[in-house]
PDB file of C-alpha atoms in Angstrom:
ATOM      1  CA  UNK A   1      71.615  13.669 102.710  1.00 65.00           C
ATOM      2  CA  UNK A   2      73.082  11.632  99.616  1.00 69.00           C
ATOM      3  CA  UNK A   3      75.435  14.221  97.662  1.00 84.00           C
ATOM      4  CA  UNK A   4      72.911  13.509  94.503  1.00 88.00           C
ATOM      5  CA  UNK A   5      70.168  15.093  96.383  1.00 87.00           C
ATOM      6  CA  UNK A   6      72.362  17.513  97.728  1.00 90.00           C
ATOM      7  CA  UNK A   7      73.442  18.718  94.166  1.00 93.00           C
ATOM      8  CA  UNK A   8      69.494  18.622  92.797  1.00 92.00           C
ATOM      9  CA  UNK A   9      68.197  20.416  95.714  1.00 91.00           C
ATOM     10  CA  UNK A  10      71.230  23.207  95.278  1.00 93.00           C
ATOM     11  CA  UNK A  11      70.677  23.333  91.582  1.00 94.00           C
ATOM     12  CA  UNK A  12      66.828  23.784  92.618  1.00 94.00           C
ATOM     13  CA  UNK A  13      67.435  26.636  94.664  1.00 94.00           C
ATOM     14  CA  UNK A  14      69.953  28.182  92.442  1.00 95.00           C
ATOM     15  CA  UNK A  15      67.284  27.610  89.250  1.00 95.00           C
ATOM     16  CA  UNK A  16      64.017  29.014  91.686  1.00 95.00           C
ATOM     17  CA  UNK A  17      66.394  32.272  92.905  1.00 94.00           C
ATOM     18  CA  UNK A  18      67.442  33.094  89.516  1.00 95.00           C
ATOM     19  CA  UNK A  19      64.017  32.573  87.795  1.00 95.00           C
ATOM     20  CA  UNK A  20      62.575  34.701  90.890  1.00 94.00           C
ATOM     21  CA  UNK A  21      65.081  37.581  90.707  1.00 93.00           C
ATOM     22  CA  UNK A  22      65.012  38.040  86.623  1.00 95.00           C
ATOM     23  CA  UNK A  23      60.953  37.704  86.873  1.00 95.00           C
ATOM     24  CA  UNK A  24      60.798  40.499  89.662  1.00 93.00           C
ATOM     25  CA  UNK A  25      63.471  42.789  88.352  1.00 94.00           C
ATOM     26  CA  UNK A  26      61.655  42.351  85.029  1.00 94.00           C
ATOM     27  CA  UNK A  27      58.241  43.173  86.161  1.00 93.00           C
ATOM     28  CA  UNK A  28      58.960  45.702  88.790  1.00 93.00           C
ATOM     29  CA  UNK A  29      62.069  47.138  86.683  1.00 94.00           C
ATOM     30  CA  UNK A  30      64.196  47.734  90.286  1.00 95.00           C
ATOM     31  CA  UNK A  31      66.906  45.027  91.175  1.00 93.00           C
ATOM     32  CA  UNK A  32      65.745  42.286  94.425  1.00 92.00           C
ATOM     33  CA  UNK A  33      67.336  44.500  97.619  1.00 94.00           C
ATOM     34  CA  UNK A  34      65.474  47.272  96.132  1.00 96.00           C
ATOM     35  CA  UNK A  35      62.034  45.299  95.806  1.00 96.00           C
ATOM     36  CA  UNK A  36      63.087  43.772  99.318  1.00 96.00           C
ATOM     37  CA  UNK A  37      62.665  47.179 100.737  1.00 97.00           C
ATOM     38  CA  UNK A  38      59.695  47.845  98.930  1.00 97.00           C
ATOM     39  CA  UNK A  39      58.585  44.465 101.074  1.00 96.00           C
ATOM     40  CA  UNK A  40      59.300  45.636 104.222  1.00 96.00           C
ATOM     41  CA  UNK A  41      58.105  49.293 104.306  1.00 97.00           C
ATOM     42  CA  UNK A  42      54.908  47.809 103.579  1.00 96.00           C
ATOM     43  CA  UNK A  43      54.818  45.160 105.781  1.00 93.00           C
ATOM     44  CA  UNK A  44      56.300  47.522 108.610  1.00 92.00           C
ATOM     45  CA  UNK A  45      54.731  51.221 107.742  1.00 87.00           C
ATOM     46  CA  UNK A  46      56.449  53.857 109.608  1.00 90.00           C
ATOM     47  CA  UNK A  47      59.268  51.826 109.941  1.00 93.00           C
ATOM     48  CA  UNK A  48      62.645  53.777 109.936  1.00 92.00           C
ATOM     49  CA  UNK A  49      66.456  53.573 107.863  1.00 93.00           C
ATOM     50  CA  UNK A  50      67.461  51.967 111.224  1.00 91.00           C
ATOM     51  CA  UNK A  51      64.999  48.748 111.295  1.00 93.00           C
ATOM     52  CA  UNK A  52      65.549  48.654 107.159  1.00 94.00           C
ATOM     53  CA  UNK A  53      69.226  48.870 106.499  1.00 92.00           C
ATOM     54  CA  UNK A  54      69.901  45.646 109.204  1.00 92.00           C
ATOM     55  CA  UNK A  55      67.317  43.392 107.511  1.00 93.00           C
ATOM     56  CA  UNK A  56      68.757  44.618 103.804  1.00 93.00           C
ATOM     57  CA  UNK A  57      72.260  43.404 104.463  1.00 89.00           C
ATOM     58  CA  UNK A  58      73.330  46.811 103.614  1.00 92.00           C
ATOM     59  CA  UNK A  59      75.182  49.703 105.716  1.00 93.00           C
ATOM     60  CA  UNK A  60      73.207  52.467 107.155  1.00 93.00           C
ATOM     61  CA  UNK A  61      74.135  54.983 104.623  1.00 95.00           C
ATOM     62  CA  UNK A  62      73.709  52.290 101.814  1.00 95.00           C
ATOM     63  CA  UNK A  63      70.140  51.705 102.719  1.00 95.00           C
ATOM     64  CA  UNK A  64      69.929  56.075 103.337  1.00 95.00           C
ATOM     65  CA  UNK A  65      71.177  55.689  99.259  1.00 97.00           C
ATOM     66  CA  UNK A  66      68.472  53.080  98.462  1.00 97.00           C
ATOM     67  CA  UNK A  67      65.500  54.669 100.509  1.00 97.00           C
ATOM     68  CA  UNK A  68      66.894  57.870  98.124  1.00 97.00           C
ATOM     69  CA  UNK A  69      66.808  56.294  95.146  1.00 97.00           C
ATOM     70  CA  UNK A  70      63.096  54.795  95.433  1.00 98.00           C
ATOM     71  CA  UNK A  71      61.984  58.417  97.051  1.00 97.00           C
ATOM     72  CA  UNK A  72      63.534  59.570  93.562  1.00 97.00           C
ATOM     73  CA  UNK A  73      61.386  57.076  91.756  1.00 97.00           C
ATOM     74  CA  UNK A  74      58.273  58.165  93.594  1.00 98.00           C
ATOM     75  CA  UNK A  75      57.642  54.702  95.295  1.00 98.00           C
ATOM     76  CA  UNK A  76      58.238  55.648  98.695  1.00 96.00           C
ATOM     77  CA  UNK A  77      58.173  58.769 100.667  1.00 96.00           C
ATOM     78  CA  UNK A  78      59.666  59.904 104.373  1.00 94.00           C
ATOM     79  CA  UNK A  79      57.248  61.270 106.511  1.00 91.00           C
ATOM     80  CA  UNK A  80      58.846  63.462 109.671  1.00 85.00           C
ATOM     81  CA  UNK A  81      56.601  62.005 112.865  1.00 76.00           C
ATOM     82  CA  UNK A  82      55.877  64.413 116.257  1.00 74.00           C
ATOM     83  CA  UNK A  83      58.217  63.251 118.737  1.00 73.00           C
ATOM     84  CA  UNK A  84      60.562  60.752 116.513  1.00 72.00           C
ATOM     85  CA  UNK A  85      64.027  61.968 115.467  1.00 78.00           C
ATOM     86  CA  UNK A  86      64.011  59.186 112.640  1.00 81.00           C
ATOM     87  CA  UNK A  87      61.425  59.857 109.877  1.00 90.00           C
ATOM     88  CA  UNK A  88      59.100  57.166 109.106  1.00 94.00           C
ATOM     89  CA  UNK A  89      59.041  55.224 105.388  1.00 96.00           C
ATOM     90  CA  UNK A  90      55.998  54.568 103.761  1.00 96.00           C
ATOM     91  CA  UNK A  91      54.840  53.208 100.230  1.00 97.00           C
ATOM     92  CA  UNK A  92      53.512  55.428  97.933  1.00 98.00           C
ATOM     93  CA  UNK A  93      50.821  53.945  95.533  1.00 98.00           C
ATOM     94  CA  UNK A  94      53.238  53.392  92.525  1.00 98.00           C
ATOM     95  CA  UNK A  95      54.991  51.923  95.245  1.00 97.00           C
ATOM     96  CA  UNK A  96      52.193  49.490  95.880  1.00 97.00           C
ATOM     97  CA  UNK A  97      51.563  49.102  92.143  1.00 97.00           C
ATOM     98  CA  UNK A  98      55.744  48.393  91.787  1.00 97.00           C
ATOM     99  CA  UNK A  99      56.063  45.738  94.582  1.00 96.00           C
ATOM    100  CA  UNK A 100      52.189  44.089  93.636  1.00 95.00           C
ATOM    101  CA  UNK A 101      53.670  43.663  90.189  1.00 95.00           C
ATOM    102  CA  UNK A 102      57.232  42.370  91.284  1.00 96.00           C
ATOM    103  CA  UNK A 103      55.518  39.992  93.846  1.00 95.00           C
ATOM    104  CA  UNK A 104      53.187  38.399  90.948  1.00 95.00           C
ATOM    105  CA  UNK A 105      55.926  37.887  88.400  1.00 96.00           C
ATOM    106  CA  UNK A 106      57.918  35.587  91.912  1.00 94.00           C
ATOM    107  CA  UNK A 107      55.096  33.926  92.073  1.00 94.00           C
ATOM    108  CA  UNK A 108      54.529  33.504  88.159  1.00 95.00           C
ATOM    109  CA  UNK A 109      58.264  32.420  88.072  1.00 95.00           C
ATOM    110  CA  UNK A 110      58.928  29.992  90.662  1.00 94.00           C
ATOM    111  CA  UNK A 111      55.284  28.242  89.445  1.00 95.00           C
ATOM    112  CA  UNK A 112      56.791  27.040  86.508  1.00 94.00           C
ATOM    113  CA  UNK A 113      59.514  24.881  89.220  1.00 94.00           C
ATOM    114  CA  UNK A 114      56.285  22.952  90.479  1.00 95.00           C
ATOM    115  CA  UNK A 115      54.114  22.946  87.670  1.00 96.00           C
ATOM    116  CA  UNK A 116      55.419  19.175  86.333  1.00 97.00           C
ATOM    117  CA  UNK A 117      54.220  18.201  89.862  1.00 97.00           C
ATOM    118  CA  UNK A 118      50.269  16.697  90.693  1.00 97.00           C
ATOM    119  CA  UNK A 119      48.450  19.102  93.081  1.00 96.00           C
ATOM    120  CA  UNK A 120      49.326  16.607  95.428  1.00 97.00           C
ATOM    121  CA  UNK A 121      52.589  16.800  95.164  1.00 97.00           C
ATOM    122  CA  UNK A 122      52.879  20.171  95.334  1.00 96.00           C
ATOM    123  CA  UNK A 123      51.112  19.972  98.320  1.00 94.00           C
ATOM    124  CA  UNK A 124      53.413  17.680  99.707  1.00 97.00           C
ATOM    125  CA  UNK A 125      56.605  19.487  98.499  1.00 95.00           C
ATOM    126  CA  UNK A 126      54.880  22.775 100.600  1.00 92.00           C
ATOM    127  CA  UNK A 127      54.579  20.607 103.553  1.00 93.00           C
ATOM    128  CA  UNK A 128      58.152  19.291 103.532  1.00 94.00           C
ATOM    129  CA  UNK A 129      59.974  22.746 103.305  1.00 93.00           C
ATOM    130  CA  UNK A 130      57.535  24.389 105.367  1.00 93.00           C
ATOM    131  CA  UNK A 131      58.442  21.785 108.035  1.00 94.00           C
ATOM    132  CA  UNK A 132      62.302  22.201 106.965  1.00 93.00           C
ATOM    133  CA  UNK A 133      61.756  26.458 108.180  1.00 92.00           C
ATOM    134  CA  UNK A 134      59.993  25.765 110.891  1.00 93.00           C
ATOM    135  CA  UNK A 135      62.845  23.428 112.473  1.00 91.00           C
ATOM    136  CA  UNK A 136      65.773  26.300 112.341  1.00 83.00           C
ATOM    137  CA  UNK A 137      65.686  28.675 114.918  1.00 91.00           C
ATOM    138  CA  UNK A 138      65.781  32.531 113.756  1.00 93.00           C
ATOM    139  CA  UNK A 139      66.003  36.465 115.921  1.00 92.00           C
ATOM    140  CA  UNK A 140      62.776  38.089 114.518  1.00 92.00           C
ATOM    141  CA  UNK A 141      65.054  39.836 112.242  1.00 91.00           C
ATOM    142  CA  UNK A 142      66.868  36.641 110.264  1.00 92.00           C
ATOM    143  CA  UNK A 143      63.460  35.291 109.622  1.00 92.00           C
ATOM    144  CA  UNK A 144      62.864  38.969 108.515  1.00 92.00           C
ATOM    145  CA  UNK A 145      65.480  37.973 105.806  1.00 90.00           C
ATOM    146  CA  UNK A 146      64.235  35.248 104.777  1.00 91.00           C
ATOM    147  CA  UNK A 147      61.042  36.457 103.622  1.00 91.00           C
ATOM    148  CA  UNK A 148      62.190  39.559 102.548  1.00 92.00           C
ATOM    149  CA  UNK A 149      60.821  39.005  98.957  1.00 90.00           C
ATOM    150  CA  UNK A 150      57.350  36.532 100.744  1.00 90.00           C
ATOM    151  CA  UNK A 151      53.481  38.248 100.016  1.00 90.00           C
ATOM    152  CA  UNK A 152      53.511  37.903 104.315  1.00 88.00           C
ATOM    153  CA  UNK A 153      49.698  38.197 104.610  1.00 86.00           C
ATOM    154  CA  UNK A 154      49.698  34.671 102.455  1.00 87.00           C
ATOM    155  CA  UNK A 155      51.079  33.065 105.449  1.00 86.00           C
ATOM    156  CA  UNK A 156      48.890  34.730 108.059  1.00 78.00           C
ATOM    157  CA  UNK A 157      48.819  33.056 110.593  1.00 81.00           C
ATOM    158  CA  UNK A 158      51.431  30.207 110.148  1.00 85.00           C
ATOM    159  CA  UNK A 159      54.256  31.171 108.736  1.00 91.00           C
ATOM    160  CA  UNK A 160      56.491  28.382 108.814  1.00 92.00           C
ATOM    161  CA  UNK A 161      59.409  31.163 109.139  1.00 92.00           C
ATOM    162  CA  UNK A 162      57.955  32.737 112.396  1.00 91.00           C
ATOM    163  CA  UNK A 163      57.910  29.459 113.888  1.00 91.00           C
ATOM    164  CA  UNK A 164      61.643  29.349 113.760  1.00 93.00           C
ATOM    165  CA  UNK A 165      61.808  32.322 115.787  1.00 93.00           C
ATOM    166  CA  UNK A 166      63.121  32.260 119.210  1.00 92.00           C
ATOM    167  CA  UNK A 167      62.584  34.528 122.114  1.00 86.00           C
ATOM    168  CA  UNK A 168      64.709  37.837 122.522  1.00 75.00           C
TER     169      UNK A 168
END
């Protein structure tokens, strides 16, 4: 790639990240890893610390402070299960309300990047870096990462993302 379009593609990630996390931590009023787990709980329910903390980035006791913290704020609670030793996470329904909200002011943000395009070329832009995450290849839990701030039913059933995902 010519170092021009290397520098406005960087500078177009940079601008759609920063516009993203300022809109969500606005709206939602928690900072992104927080709204992350927010994410996941409810696209895993009953998930536990242990699946959380290695798709956060964080250490097991960091994500044990985080899952605290949003228990604290009433937007998630633990739940002990019959026959599990690790409790399971779910959203509350401020929790729903909290990550609905943070999700829609993403969404709100990064559509001012593509608004200067035509419909078609947002439809071609879509197409291009769909077919750019479709080409890496990702464990379940990277491409976990990467969509750790996505609205996952939206891509039901072809997420470019999952297609990147190879076989354990």
């Amino acid at each position: 790639m010519h170092t021009t379009a290397t520098n406005a593609l960087s500078a177009w990630v940079v601008i759609a990240s920063d516009l993203a996390e300022s809109a969500t931590a606005e709206a939602s009023g928690l900072p992104e890893r927080a709204l992350a787990a927010l994410v996941f709980v409810s696209n895993r329910p009953a998930c536990g610390i242990d699946w959380l903390y290695r798709r956060l980035g964080v250490t097991q006791s960091g994500a044990v402070r985080l899952v605290d913290r949003l228990e604290d704020h009433g937007l998630l609670i633990r739940e002990r299960t019959a026959g599990r030793r690790e409790v399971a996470l779910r959203l509350t329904a401020a929790g729903e309300a909290c990550l609905s909200h943070g999700l829609r002011a993403r969404a709100a943000s990064l559509e001012t990047l593509v608004a200067p395009l035509s419909p078609d070329e947002q439809t071609q832009l879509v197409k291009l870096i769909a077919k750019s995450l479709a080409h890496g290849r990702r464990r379940r839990d990277q491409a976990d990462v990467a969509c750790r701030l996505c609205e996952w039913d939206a891509c039901t059933p072809d997420c470019p993302v999952d297609e990147s995902v190879v076989p354990d």
